[in-house]
Short mmCIF file of C-alpha atoms in Angstrom, two decimals:
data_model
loop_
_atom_site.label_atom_id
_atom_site.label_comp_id
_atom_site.label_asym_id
_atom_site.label_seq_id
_atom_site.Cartn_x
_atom_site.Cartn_y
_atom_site.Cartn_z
CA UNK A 1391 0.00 0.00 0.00
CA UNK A 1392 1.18 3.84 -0.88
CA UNK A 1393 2.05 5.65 2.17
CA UNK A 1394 2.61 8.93 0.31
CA UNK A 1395 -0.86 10.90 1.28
CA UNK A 1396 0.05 13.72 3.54
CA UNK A 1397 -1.61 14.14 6.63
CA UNK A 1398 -4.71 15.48 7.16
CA UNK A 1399 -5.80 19.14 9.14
CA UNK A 1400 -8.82 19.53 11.19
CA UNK A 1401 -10.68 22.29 12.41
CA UNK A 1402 -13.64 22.31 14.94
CA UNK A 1403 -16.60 24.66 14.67
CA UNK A 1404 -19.79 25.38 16.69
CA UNK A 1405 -18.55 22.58 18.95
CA UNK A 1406 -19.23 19.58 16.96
CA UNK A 1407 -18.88 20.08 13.61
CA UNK A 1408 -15.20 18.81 12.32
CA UNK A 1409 -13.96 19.93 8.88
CA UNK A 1410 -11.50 17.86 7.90
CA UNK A 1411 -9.02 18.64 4.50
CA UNK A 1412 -6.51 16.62 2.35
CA UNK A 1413 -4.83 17.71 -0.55
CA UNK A 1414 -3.29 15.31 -2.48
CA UNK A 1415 -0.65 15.80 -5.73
CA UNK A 1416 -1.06 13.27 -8.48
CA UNK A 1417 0.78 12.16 -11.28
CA UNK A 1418 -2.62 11.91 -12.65
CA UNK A 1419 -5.22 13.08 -15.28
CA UNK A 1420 -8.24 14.67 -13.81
CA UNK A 1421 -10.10 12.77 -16.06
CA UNK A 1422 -8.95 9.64 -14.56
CA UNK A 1423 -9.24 10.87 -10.82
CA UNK A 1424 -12.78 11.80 -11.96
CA UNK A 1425 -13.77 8.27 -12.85
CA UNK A 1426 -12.00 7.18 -9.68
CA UNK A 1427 -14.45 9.55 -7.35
CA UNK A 1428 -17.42 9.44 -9.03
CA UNK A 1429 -17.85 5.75 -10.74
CA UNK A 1430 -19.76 2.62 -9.06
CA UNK A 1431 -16.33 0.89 -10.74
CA UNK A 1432 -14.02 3.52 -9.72
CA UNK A 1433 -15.21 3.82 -5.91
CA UNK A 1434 -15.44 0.45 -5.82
CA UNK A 1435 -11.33 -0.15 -5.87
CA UNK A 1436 -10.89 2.58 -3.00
CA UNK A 1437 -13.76 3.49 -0.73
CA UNK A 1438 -16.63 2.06 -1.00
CA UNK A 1439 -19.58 -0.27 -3.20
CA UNK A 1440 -21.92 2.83 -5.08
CA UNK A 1441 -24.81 0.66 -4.69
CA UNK A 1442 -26.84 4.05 -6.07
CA UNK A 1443 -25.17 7.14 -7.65
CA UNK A 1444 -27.08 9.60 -9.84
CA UNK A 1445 -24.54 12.30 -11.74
CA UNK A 1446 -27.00 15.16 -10.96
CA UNK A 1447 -27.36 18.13 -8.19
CA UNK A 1448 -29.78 16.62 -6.04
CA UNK A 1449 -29.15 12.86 -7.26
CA UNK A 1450 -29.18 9.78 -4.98
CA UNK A 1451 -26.25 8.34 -3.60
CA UNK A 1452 -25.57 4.88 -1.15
CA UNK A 1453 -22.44 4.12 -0.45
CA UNK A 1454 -21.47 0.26 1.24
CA UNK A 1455 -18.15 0.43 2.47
CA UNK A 1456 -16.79 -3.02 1.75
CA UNK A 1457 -14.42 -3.45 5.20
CA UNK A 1458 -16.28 -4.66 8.27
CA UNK A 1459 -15.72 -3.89 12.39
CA UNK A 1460 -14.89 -6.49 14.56
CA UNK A 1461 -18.39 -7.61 14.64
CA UNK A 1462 -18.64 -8.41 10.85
CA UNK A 1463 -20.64 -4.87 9.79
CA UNK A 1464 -20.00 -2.55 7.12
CA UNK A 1465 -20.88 0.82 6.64
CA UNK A 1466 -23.88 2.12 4.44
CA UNK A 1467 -23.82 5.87 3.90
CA UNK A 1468 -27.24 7.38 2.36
CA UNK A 1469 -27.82 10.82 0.59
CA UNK A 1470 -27.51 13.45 -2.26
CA UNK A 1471 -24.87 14.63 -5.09
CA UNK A 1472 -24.95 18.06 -3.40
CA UNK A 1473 -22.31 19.30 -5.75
CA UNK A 1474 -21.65 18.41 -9.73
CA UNK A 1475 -19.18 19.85 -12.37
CA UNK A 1476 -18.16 17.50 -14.07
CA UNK A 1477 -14.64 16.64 -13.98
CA UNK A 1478 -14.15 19.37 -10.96
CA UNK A 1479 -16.35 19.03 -7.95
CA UNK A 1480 -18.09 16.02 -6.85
CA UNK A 1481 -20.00 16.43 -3.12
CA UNK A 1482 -21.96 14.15 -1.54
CA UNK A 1483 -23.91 14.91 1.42
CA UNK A 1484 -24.35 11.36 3.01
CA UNK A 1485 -25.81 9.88 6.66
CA UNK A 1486 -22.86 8.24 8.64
CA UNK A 1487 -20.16 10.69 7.19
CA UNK A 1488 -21.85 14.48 6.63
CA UNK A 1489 -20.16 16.05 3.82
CA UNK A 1490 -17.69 14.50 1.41
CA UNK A 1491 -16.34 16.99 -1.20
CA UNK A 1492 -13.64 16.46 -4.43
CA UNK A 1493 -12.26 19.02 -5.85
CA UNK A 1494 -9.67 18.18 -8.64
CA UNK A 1495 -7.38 21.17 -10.27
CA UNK A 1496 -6.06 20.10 -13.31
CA UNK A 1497 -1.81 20.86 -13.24
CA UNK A 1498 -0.76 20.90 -16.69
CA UNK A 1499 -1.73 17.90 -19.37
CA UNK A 1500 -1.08 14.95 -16.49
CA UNK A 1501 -1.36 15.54 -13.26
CA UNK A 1502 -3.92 17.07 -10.67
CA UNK A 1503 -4.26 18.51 -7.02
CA UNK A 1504 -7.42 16.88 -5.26
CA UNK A 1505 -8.34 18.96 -2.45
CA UNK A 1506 -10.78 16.41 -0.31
CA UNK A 1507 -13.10 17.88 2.46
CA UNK A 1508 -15.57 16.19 4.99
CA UNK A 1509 -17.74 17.74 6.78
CA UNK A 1510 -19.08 15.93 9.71
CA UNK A 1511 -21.06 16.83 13.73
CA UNK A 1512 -18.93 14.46 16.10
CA UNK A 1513 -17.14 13.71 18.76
CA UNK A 1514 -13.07 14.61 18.77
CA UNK A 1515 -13.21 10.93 19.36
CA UNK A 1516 -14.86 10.67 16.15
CA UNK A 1517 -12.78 13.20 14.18
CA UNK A 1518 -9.21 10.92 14.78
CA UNK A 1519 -11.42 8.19 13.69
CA UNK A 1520 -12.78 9.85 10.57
CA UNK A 1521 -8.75 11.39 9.90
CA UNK A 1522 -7.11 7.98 10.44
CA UNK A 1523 -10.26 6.27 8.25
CA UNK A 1524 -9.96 9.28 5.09
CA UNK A 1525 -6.19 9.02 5.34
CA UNK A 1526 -6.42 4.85 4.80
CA UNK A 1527 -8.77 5.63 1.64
CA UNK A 1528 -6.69 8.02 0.07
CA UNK A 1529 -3.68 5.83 0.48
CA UNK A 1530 -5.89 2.99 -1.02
CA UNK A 1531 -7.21 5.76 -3.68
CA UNK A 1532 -3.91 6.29 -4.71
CA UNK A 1533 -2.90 2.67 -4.75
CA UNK A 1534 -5.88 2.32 -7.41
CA UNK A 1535 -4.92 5.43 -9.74
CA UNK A 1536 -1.42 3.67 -9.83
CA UNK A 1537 -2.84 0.40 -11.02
CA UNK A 1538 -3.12 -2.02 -7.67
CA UNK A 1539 -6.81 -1.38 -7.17
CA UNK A 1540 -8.02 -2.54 -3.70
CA UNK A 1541 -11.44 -4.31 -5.40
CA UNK A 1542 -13.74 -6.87 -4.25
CA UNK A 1543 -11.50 -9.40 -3.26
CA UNK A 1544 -9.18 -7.01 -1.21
CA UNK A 1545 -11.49 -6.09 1.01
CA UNK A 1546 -11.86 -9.54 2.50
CA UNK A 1547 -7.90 -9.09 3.21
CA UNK A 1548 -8.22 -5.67 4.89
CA UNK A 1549 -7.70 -5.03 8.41
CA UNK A 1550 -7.69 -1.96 10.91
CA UNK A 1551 -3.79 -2.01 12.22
CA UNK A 1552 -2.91 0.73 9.46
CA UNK A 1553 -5.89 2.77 10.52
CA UNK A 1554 -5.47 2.08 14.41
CA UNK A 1555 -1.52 3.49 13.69
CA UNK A 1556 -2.66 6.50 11.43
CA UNK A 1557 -5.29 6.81 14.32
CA UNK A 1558 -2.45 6.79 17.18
CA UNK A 1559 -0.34 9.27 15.10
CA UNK A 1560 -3.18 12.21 14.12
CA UNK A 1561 -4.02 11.58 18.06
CA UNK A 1562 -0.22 13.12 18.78
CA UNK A 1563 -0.53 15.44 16.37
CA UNK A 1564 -3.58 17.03 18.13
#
């Protein structure tokens, strides 16, 4: 697995709502970053299972993460495209995770700067979680734009001792 995504900052507003930002530097066309963030096929090999995803302001989205907790349950994230422009800005507001913006910046003819946001109301328990848990999936997101997708079968392999280190680390940071 790529360990090359920076880490993540946080901010905390009104309390409980955590904004947390990435920006990663690809070797990448936006094109192909696109596909990767907004495709049932591209998700699929980084994040999550698009069970539904309409390409339209106010378009359905579910989202099945394919990793399970200790008890053997995954994730399923329900919502709206809140955001569309093509090949720019994908958004998705979603239960489970708030706010989940891409926006890709085109640098020259093949690579891009993808500036990821989410938006969530938690704990600061919560918000290491949610860094340590968007860090793993942009490491596995860029593991899939350089050809070592982490599909279907992957996720049978995956387990939580990157994310409980990542987890350890953004806690020291803090």
């Amino acid at each position: 697995m790529a360990e090359t995504v920076a880490y993540g900052t946080s901010e905390t507003r009104d309390g409980d709502l955590h904004v947390l930002r990435y920006e990663l530097h690809l070797p990448h066309t936006a094109q192909r970053i696109w596909a990767a963030v907004t495709t049932p096929e591209g998700l699929r090999e980084w994040l999550a299972a698009a069970d539904e995803l309409e390409h339209h302001i106010g378009g359905a989205v579910t989202l099945r993460w394919l990793n399970t907790d200790t008890e053997g349950r995954s994730t399923v994230a329900t919502g709206t495209v809140t955001a569309w422009d093509p090949e720019h800005v994908a958004e998705y507001t979603v239960s489970v995770h708030g706010r989940i913006r891409f926006h890709l910046e085109a640098v020259g003819t093949d690579s891009t700067v993808v500036r990821f946001t989410n938006e969530r109301r938690g704990t600061d328990a919560e918000r290491l979680d949610c860094l340590a848990g968007w860090h793993s999936h942009l490491e596995y997101l860029t593991d899939a734009l350089d050809g070592r997708p982490h599909d279907a079968s992957a996720w049978s392999d995956w387990t939580a001792d990157r994310w409980r280190r990542l987890r350890a680390e953004y806690a020291d940071r803090a």
